[in-house]
């Protein structure tokens, strides 16, 4: 029997329109999941509750974060940015806290399979979450030695942080890239990873991650699976579920159409990073104005 699965998206108010597009495409194309969970800041919850329904639920930071990690009042925050402070971590920005939420949600759910997709992505083909399982193993995206090949310089810092967090000797660390816009994990492994971090460091796993602002939850999870578990419970997959435009300039309408038309048979979605200057309605027109041709 295929395990129970869930979709998880961390978002915030400036990305609401993009998240709404993602929700529309999930409702149109995606099956095999019990619920789609939206992880948002408490202040944004009333906005995102517009997207709730029988298969979608909002979860706020009060349910996910330790009580000692609190958002700084906007009036006191530099430039009005969202900043979280605590006695045990560096000041953390929204991107850091979204990563922490993705890990923390595993403790709230009973779904064993977790598909994480960002709010700046969309599904353009039918997809059943049972595909994330091969027997009793979950697909784990991994680009061999990709941390050294990426144009984002922080990847190798993320490798180092994951190694320190998990207690992996420098000689035993790998330089693979586990980052993708569509990521599949197993819940039990997330919980075991948090337990491992707490046993190793003798303190809450959030305080361990938050001692740095250069970390990636995908890199930590991937390193735990490969370097601590030896790959147990997972099947390495080097093929991403979607195509993504990571950087400016924004794609033209023709380029968006080409992204969809050029998807490989195993790919089901596309994404355009939220910081790329593109109107959400152009993205909606591309992904919902037509159905992608079947693979």
mmCIF file of C-alpha atoms in Angstrom:
data_model
loop_
_atom_site.group_PDB
_atom_site.id
_atom_site.type_symbol
_atom_site.label_atom_id
_atom_site.label_comp_id
_atom_site.label_asym_id
_atom_site.label_seq_id
_atom_site.Cartn_x
_atom_site.Cartn_y
_atom_site.Cartn_z
ATOM 1 C CA UNK A 1 0.000 0.000 0.000
ATOM 2 C CA UNK A 2 1.325 3.452 -0.956
ATOM 3 C CA UNK A 3 1.988 5.590 2.143
ATOM 4 C CA UNK A 4 -0.117 8.656 2.843
ATOM 5 C CA UNK A 5 1.297 11.815 1.248
ATOM 6 C CA UNK A 6 1.010 15.586 1.634
ATOM 7 C CA UNK A 7 2.073 18.697 -0.264
ATOM 8 C CA UNK A 8 3.778 21.485 1.690
ATOM 9 C CA UNK A 9 4.321 25.107 0.612
ATOM 10 C CA UNK A 10 5.939 27.827 2.709
ATOM 11 C CA UNK A 11 4.865 31.314 1.663
ATOM 12 C CA UNK A 12 4.202 34.886 2.805
ATOM 13 C CA UNK A 13 2.002 37.827 1.861
ATOM 14 C CA UNK A 14 4.105 39.292 -0.997
ATOM 15 C CA UNK A 15 3.911 35.888 -2.727
ATOM 16 C CA UNK A 16 0.177 35.407 -2.176
ATOM 17 C CA UNK A 17 -0.838 35.819 -5.835
ATOM 18 C CA UNK A 18 1.802 33.331 -6.945
ATOM 19 C CA UNK A 19 0.744 30.903 -4.237
ATOM 20 C CA UNK A 20 -2.859 31.186 -5.404
ATOM 21 C CA UNK A 21 -1.728 30.178 -8.907
ATOM 22 C CA UNK A 22 0.096 27.160 -7.486
ATOM 23 C CA UNK A 23 -3.053 26.150 -5.591
ATOM 24 C CA UNK A 24 -5.144 26.399 -8.755
ATOM 25 C CA UNK A 25 -2.744 24.144 -10.637
ATOM 26 C CA UNK A 26 -2.601 21.615 -7.791
ATOM 27 C CA UNK A 27 -6.388 21.447 -7.769
ATOM 28 C CA UNK A 28 -6.378 20.918 -11.526
ATOM 29 C CA UNK A 29 -3.522 18.466 -11.904
ATOM 30 C CA UNK A 30 -2.412 16.779 -8.674
ATOM 31 C CA UNK A 31 -3.802 13.687 -6.940
ATOM 32 C CA UNK A 32 -2.588 11.151 -4.396
ATOM 33 C CA UNK A 33 -2.293 13.519 -1.427
ATOM 34 C CA UNK A 34 -4.353 13.967 1.718
ATOM 35 C CA UNK A 35 -3.849 17.727 2.039
ATOM 36 C CA UNK A 36 -1.892 20.738 0.795
ATOM 37 C CA UNK A 37 -0.424 22.616 3.775
ATOM 38 C CA UNK A 38 0.430 26.323 3.542
ATOM 39 C CA UNK A 39 3.049 27.389 6.102
ATOM 40 C CA UNK A 40 2.714 31.124 6.721
ATOM 41 C CA UNK A 41 3.438 33.811 9.286
ATOM 42 C CA UNK A 42 0.659 34.446 11.788
ATOM 43 C CA UNK A 43 0.152 37.974 10.493
ATOM 44 C CA UNK A 44 -0.445 36.581 6.983
ATOM 45 C CA UNK A 45 -2.857 33.831 8.027
ATOM 46 C CA UNK A 46 -6.110 35.770 7.359
ATOM 47 C CA UNK A 47 -4.983 36.415 3.775
ATOM 48 C CA UNK A 48 -3.993 32.812 3.089
ATOM 49 C CA UNK A 49 -7.112 31.368 4.677
ATOM 50 C CA UNK A 50 -8.892 32.487 1.495
ATOM 51 C CA UNK A 51 -7.137 29.541 -0.143
ATOM 52 C CA UNK A 52 -8.267 26.966 2.415
ATOM 53 C CA UNK A 53 -10.723 24.246 1.510
ATOM 54 C CA UNK A 54 -11.364 20.528 2.000
ATOM 55 C CA UNK A 55 -7.864 19.681 0.762
ATOM 56 C CA UNK A 56 -5.900 22.707 1.900
ATOM 57 C CA UNK A 57 -4.983 24.013 5.371
ATOM 58 C CA UNK A 58 -3.014 26.972 6.709
ATOM 59 C CA UNK A 59 -0.450 26.308 9.451
ATOM 60 C CA UNK A 60 1.055 29.304 11.258
ATOM 61 C CA UNK A 61 4.401 29.868 12.885
ATOM 62 C CA UNK A 62 2.901 29.496 16.381
ATOM 63 C CA UNK A 63 2.324 25.816 15.572
ATOM 64 C CA UNK A 64 5.790 25.299 14.107
ATOM 65 C CA UNK A 65 8.438 27.407 15.832
ATOM 66 C CA UNK A 66 9.787 27.109 19.378
ATOM 67 C CA UNK A 67 8.343 29.756 21.684
ATOM 68 C CA UNK A 68 11.741 31.382 22.148
ATOM 69 C CA UNK A 69 12.068 32.251 18.432
ATOM 70 C CA UNK A 70 9.908 35.325 17.882
ATOM 71 C CA UNK A 71 9.338 37.779 15.082
ATOM 72 C CA UNK A 72 10.647 41.279 15.793
ATOM 73 C CA UNK A 73 7.967 44.006 15.648
ATOM 74 C CA UNK A 74 8.010 45.630 12.224
ATOM 75 C CA UNK A 75 8.572 49.095 13.730
ATOM 76 C CA UNK A 76 11.822 47.874 15.311
ATOM 77 C CA UNK A 77 13.052 45.861 12.334
ATOM 78 C CA UNK A 78 15.698 47.336 10.017
ATOM 79 C CA UNK A 79 13.917 48.534 6.891
ATOM 80 C CA UNK A 80 10.710 46.875 8.086
ATOM 81 C CA UNK A 81 12.046 43.459 7.079
ATOM 82 C CA UNK A 82 10.731 40.293 8.685
ATOM 83 C CA UNK A 83 13.323 39.286 11.266
ATOM 84 C CA UNK A 84 13.109 36.597 13.962
ATOM 85 C CA UNK A 85 15.247 36.839 17.100
ATOM 86 C CA UNK A 86 16.044 34.537 19.988
ATOM 87 C CA UNK A 87 18.655 34.023 22.718
ATOM 88 C CA UNK A 88 19.946 30.939 20.908
ATOM 89 C CA UNK A 89 20.303 31.965 17.247
ATOM 90 C CA UNK A 90 21.473 34.782 15.078
ATOM 91 C CA UNK A 91 18.709 37.116 13.870
ATOM 92 C CA UNK A 92 16.975 35.159 11.102
ATOM 93 C CA UNK A 93 15.203 36.493 8.044
ATOM 94 C CA UNK A 94 12.048 35.145 6.459
ATOM 95 C CA UNK A 95 13.879 32.808 4.090
ATOM 96 C CA UNK A 96 15.672 31.150 7.008
ATOM 97 C CA UNK A 97 12.453 30.745 8.987
ATOM 98 C CA UNK A 98 10.636 29.257 5.987
ATOM 99 C CA UNK A 99 13.315 26.559 5.846
ATOM 100 C CA UNK A 100 12.919 25.856 9.558
ATOM 101 C CA UNK A 101 9.145 25.598 9.113
ATOM 102 C CA UNK A 102 9.555 23.007 6.349
ATOM 103 C CA UNK A 103 11.519 20.804 8.711
ATOM 104 C CA UNK A 104 9.287 21.478 11.735
ATOM 105 C CA UNK A 105 6.047 20.569 9.946
ATOM 106 C CA UNK A 106 7.029 16.887 9.963
ATOM 107 C CA UNK A 107 6.257 16.764 13.696
ATOM 108 C CA UNK A 108 2.659 17.885 13.079
ATOM 109 C CA UNK A 109 1.680 15.568 10.238
ATOM 110 C CA UNK A 110 1.031 11.855 9.899
ATOM 111 C CA UNK A 111 1.715 11.792 6.149
ATOM 112 C CA UNK A 112 4.858 9.779 5.475
ATOM 113 C CA UNK A 113 5.566 11.236 2.038
ATOM 114 C CA UNK A 114 6.117 14.997 1.792
ATOM 115 C CA UNK A 115 6.305 16.948 -1.468
ATOM 116 C CA UNK A 116 7.629 20.464 -0.973
ATOM 117 C CA UNK A 117 6.936 22.984 -3.717
ATOM 118 C CA UNK A 118 7.570 26.708 -3.539
ATOM 119 C CA UNK A 119 4.813 29.238 -4.081
ATOM 120 C CA UNK A 120 6.478 30.479 -7.276
ATOM 121 C CA UNK A 121 5.960 27.133 -9.021
ATOM 122 C CA UNK A 122 3.007 25.585 -10.832
ATOM 123 C CA UNK A 123 1.953 22.189 -12.115
ATOM 124 C CA UNK A 124 1.230 21.973 -15.835
ATOM 125 C CA UNK A 125 0.782 18.198 -16.127
ATOM 126 C CA UNK A 126 -1.165 15.635 -14.165
ATOM 127 C CA UNK A 127 0.805 14.153 -11.284
ATOM 128 C CA UNK A 128 -0.006 11.550 -8.649
ATOM 129 C CA UNK A 129 2.098 11.670 -5.501
ATOM 130 C CA UNK A 130 2.342 7.905 -5.444
ATOM 131 C CA UNK A 131 5.085 8.452 -8.048
ATOM 132 C CA UNK A 132 7.396 9.766 -5.334
ATOM 133 C CA UNK A 133 7.610 6.207 -3.979
ATOM 134 C CA UNK A 134 9.491 3.329 -5.577
ATOM 135 C CA UNK A 135 8.485 0.392 -3.428
ATOM 136 C CA UNK A 136 9.237 1.564 0.107
ATOM 137 C CA UNK A 137 11.809 4.145 -0.997
ATOM 138 C CA UNK A 138 11.270 7.869 -1.598
ATOM 139 C CA UNK A 139 12.831 9.596 -4.572
ATOM 140 C CA UNK A 140 15.619 11.963 -3.457
ATOM 141 C CA UNK A 141 16.728 14.599 -5.945
ATOM 142 C CA UNK A 142 20.515 14.758 -6.104
ATOM 143 C CA UNK A 143 22.734 16.413 -8.681
ATOM 144 C CA UNK A 144 26.138 14.735 -8.452
ATOM 145 C CA UNK A 145 28.849 17.228 -7.403
ATOM 146 C CA UNK A 146 26.375 19.972 -8.245
ATOM 147 C CA UNK A 147 27.265 22.187 -5.291
ATOM 148 C CA UNK A 148 30.545 23.072 -7.010
ATOM 149 C CA UNK A 149 28.979 23.667 -10.412
ATOM 150 C CA UNK A 150 26.177 26.029 -9.406
ATOM 151 C CA UNK A 151 26.450 29.782 -10.068
ATOM 152 C CA UNK A 152 25.156 30.417 -6.520
ATOM 153 C CA UNK A 153 28.269 30.767 -4.385
ATOM 154 C CA UNK A 154 26.487 29.836 -1.149
ATOM 155 C CA UNK A 155 26.138 26.167 -2.116
ATOM 156 C CA UNK A 156 29.517 25.172 -0.721
ATOM 157 C CA UNK A 157 28.780 27.116 2.475
ATOM 158 C CA UNK A 158 25.577 25.099 2.743
ATOM 159 C CA UNK A 159 27.646 21.920 2.356
ATOM 160 C CA UNK A 160 29.927 23.011 5.196
ATOM 161 C CA UNK A 161 26.991 23.974 7.418
ATOM 162 C CA UNK A 162 25.265 20.624 6.816
ATOM 163 C CA UNK A 163 28.482 18.811 7.706
ATOM 164 C CA UNK A 164 28.886 20.707 10.984
ATOM 165 C CA UNK A 165 25.206 20.366 11.856
ATOM 166 C CA UNK A 166 25.200 16.609 11.292
ATOM 167 C CA UNK A 167 28.675 15.891 12.664
ATOM 168 C CA UNK A 168 30.070 14.694 9.334
ATOM 169 C CA UNK A 169 33.855 14.831 9.189
ATOM 170 C CA UNK A 170 35.166 17.129 6.478
ATOM 171 C CA UNK A 171 36.738 14.224 4.614
ATOM 172 C CA UNK A 172 33.382 12.412 4.527
ATOM 173 C CA UNK A 173 31.244 15.268 3.257
ATOM 174 C CA UNK A 174 29.998 15.258 -0.315
ATOM 175 C CA UNK A 175 29.497 18.154 -2.718
ATOM 176 C CA UNK A 176 26.171 17.070 -4.184
ATOM 177 C CA UNK A 177 23.316 19.494 -4.776
ATOM 178 C CA UNK A 178 19.935 18.528 -3.294
ATOM 179 C CA UNK A 179 18.143 21.828 -3.971
ATOM 180 C CA UNK A 180 15.118 21.884 -6.245
ATOM 181 C CA UNK A 181 11.758 23.650 -6.487
ATOM 182 C CA UNK A 182 9.971 20.289 -6.177
ATOM 183 C CA UNK A 183 11.506 18.192 -3.370
ATOM 184 C CA UNK A 184 10.332 14.871 -1.922
ATOM 185 C CA UNK A 185 11.175 13.754 1.620
ATOM 186 C CA UNK A 186 9.930 11.148 4.056
ATOM 187 C CA UNK A 187 8.535 12.357 7.358
ATOM 188 C CA UNK A 188 10.159 9.716 9.559
ATOM 189 C CA UNK A 189 13.570 10.628 8.195
ATOM 190 C CA UNK A 190 13.013 14.314 9.004
ATOM 191 C CA UNK A 191 12.142 13.458 12.602
ATOM 192 C CA UNK A 192 15.146 11.157 12.928
ATOM 193 C CA UNK A 193 17.384 13.877 11.480
ATOM 194 C CA UNK A 194 16.187 16.361 14.111
ATOM 195 C CA UNK A 195 16.776 13.802 16.872
ATOM 196 C CA UNK A 196 20.275 13.143 15.524
ATOM 197 C CA UNK A 197 21.120 16.867 15.562
ATOM 198 C CA UNK A 198 19.839 17.290 19.129
ATOM 199 C CA UNK A 199 21.733 14.244 20.444
ATOM 200 C CA UNK A 200 24.917 15.443 18.757
ATOM 201 C CA UNK A 201 24.786 19.043 19.995
ATOM 202 C CA UNK A 202 22.782 18.714 23.197
ATOM 203 C CA UNK A 203 20.315 21.452 22.288
ATOM 204 C CA UNK A 204 17.235 22.112 20.160
ATOM 205 C CA UNK A 205 17.811 21.513 16.456
ATOM 206 C CA UNK A 206 16.518 24.987 15.549
ATOM 207 C CA UNK A 207 19.192 26.582 17.727
ATOM 208 C CA UNK A 208 21.839 24.519 15.912
ATOM 209 C CA UNK A 209 20.689 25.554 12.439
ATOM 210 C CA UNK A 210 20.196 29.173 13.464
ATOM 211 C CA UNK A 211 23.758 29.728 14.655
ATOM 212 C CA UNK A 212 24.438 30.569 10.993
ATOM 213 C CA UNK A 213 22.500 32.375 8.280
ATOM 214 C CA UNK A 214 24.116 30.284 5.555
ATOM 215 C CA UNK A 215 22.153 27.054 5.553
ATOM 216 C CA UNK A 216 19.845 25.050 3.315
ATOM 217 C CA UNK A 217 17.285 22.592 4.599
ATOM 218 C CA UNK A 218 17.551 20.603 1.355
ATOM 219 C CA UNK A 219 21.308 20.253 1.746
ATOM 220 C CA UNK A 220 20.996 19.188 5.392
ATOM 221 C CA UNK A 221 18.376 16.553 4.593
ATOM 222 C CA UNK A 222 20.306 15.244 1.598
ATOM 223 C CA UNK A 223 23.548 15.035 3.558
ATOM 224 C CA UNK A 224 21.754 13.211 6.375
ATOM 225 C CA UNK A 225 20.327 10.640 3.985
ATOM 226 C CA UNK A 226 23.552 10.043 2.090
ATOM 227 C CA UNK A 227 26.241 10.494 4.736
ATOM 228 C CA UNK A 228 24.480 9.320 7.912
ATOM 229 C CA UNK A 229 21.925 6.807 6.599
ATOM 230 C CA UNK A 230 23.911 5.587 3.617
ATOM 231 C CA UNK A 231 20.897 6.272 1.398
ATOM 232 C CA UNK A 232 18.536 3.998 3.326
ATOM 233 C CA UNK A 233 14.878 4.495 2.477
ATOM 234 C CA UNK A 234 15.600 6.646 -0.562
ATOM 235 C CA UNK A 235 16.217 6.277 -4.279
ATOM 236 C CA UNK A 236 18.505 8.865 -5.842
ATOM 237 C CA UNK A 237 16.934 10.675 -8.784
ATOM 238 C CA UNK A 238 18.979 13.175 -10.774
ATOM 239 C CA UNK A 239 15.982 14.350 -12.801
ATOM 240 C CA UNK A 240 14.124 17.364 -11.360
ATOM 241 C CA UNK A 241 10.329 17.352 -11.428
ATOM 242 C CA UNK A 242 10.228 20.722 -13.178
ATOM 243 C CA UNK A 243 12.045 23.446 -15.100
ATOM 244 C CA UNK A 244 12.869 26.693 -13.309
ATOM 245 C CA UNK A 245 13.956 30.190 -14.299
ATOM 246 C CA UNK A 246 16.162 31.144 -11.377
ATOM 247 C CA UNK A 247 17.425 34.596 -12.360
ATOM 248 C CA UNK A 248 16.541 37.793 -14.232
ATOM 249 C CA UNK A 249 15.622 38.709 -16.882
ATOM 250 C CA UNK A 250 12.017 37.607 -16.635
ATOM 251 C CA UNK A 251 10.975 35.166 -19.348
ATOM 252 C CA UNK A 252 8.873 36.459 -22.208
ATOM 253 C CA UNK A 253 5.497 34.898 -22.945
ATOM 254 C CA UNK A 254 7.140 32.923 -25.729
ATOM 255 C CA UNK A 255 9.831 31.689 -23.340
ATOM 256 C CA UNK A 256 7.218 30.601 -20.801
ATOM 257 C CA UNK A 257 5.448 28.665 -23.533
ATOM 258 C CA UNK A 258 8.772 27.129 -24.541
ATOM 259 C CA UNK A 259 9.486 26.079 -20.943
ATOM 260 C CA UNK A 260 6.210 24.158 -20.857
ATOM 261 C CA UNK A 261 6.582 22.701 -24.335
ATOM 262 C CA UNK A 262 10.172 21.684 -23.602
ATOM 263 C CA UNK A 263 9.492 19.727 -20.415
ATOM 264 C CA UNK A 264 10.886 16.222 -20.344
ATOM 265 C CA UNK A 265 8.360 13.366 -20.103
ATOM 266 C CA UNK A 266 9.051 12.954 -16.375
ATOM 267 C CA UNK A 267 8.633 16.675 -15.559
ATOM 268 C CA UNK A 268 5.320 18.026 -14.322
ATOM 269 C CA UNK A 269 5.801 21.706 -13.487
ATOM 270 C CA UNK A 270 7.637 24.953 -14.014
ATOM 271 C CA UNK A 271 8.746 27.797 -11.771
ATOM 272 C CA UNK A 272 9.949 31.373 -12.007
ATOM 273 C CA UNK A 273 11.724 32.613 -8.884
ATOM 274 C CA UNK A 274 9.616 35.155 -7.005
ATOM 275 C CA UNK A 275 12.348 37.804 -7.081
ATOM 276 C CA UNK A 276 12.387 37.729 -10.892
ATOM 277 C CA UNK A 277 10.462 40.803 -12.041
ATOM 278 C CA UNK A 278 7.422 39.238 -13.716
ATOM 279 C CA UNK A 279 3.730 39.932 -13.225
ATOM 280 C CA UNK A 280 1.944 36.951 -11.632
ATOM 281 C CA UNK A 281 -0.863 37.222 -14.198
ATOM 282 C CA UNK A 282 1.558 36.454 -17.033
ATOM 283 C CA UNK A 283 2.576 33.304 -15.187
ATOM 284 C CA UNK A 284 -1.072 32.400 -14.584
ATOM 285 C CA UNK A 285 -1.879 32.842 -18.285
ATOM 286 C CA UNK A 286 0.959 30.523 -19.243
ATOM 287 C CA UNK A 287 0.201 27.706 -16.796
ATOM 288 C CA UNK A 288 -3.596 27.901 -16.641
ATOM 289 C CA UNK A 289 -4.500 29.388 -19.978
ATOM 290 C CA UNK A 290 -3.754 26.093 -21.698
ATOM 291 C CA UNK A 291 -3.050 22.525 -20.660
ATOM 292 C CA UNK A 292 0.408 21.195 -21.384
ATOM 293 C CA UNK A 293 0.487 18.431 -23.904
ATOM 294 C CA UNK A 294 0.543 14.994 -22.340
ATOM 295 C CA UNK A 295 3.967 13.398 -22.084
#
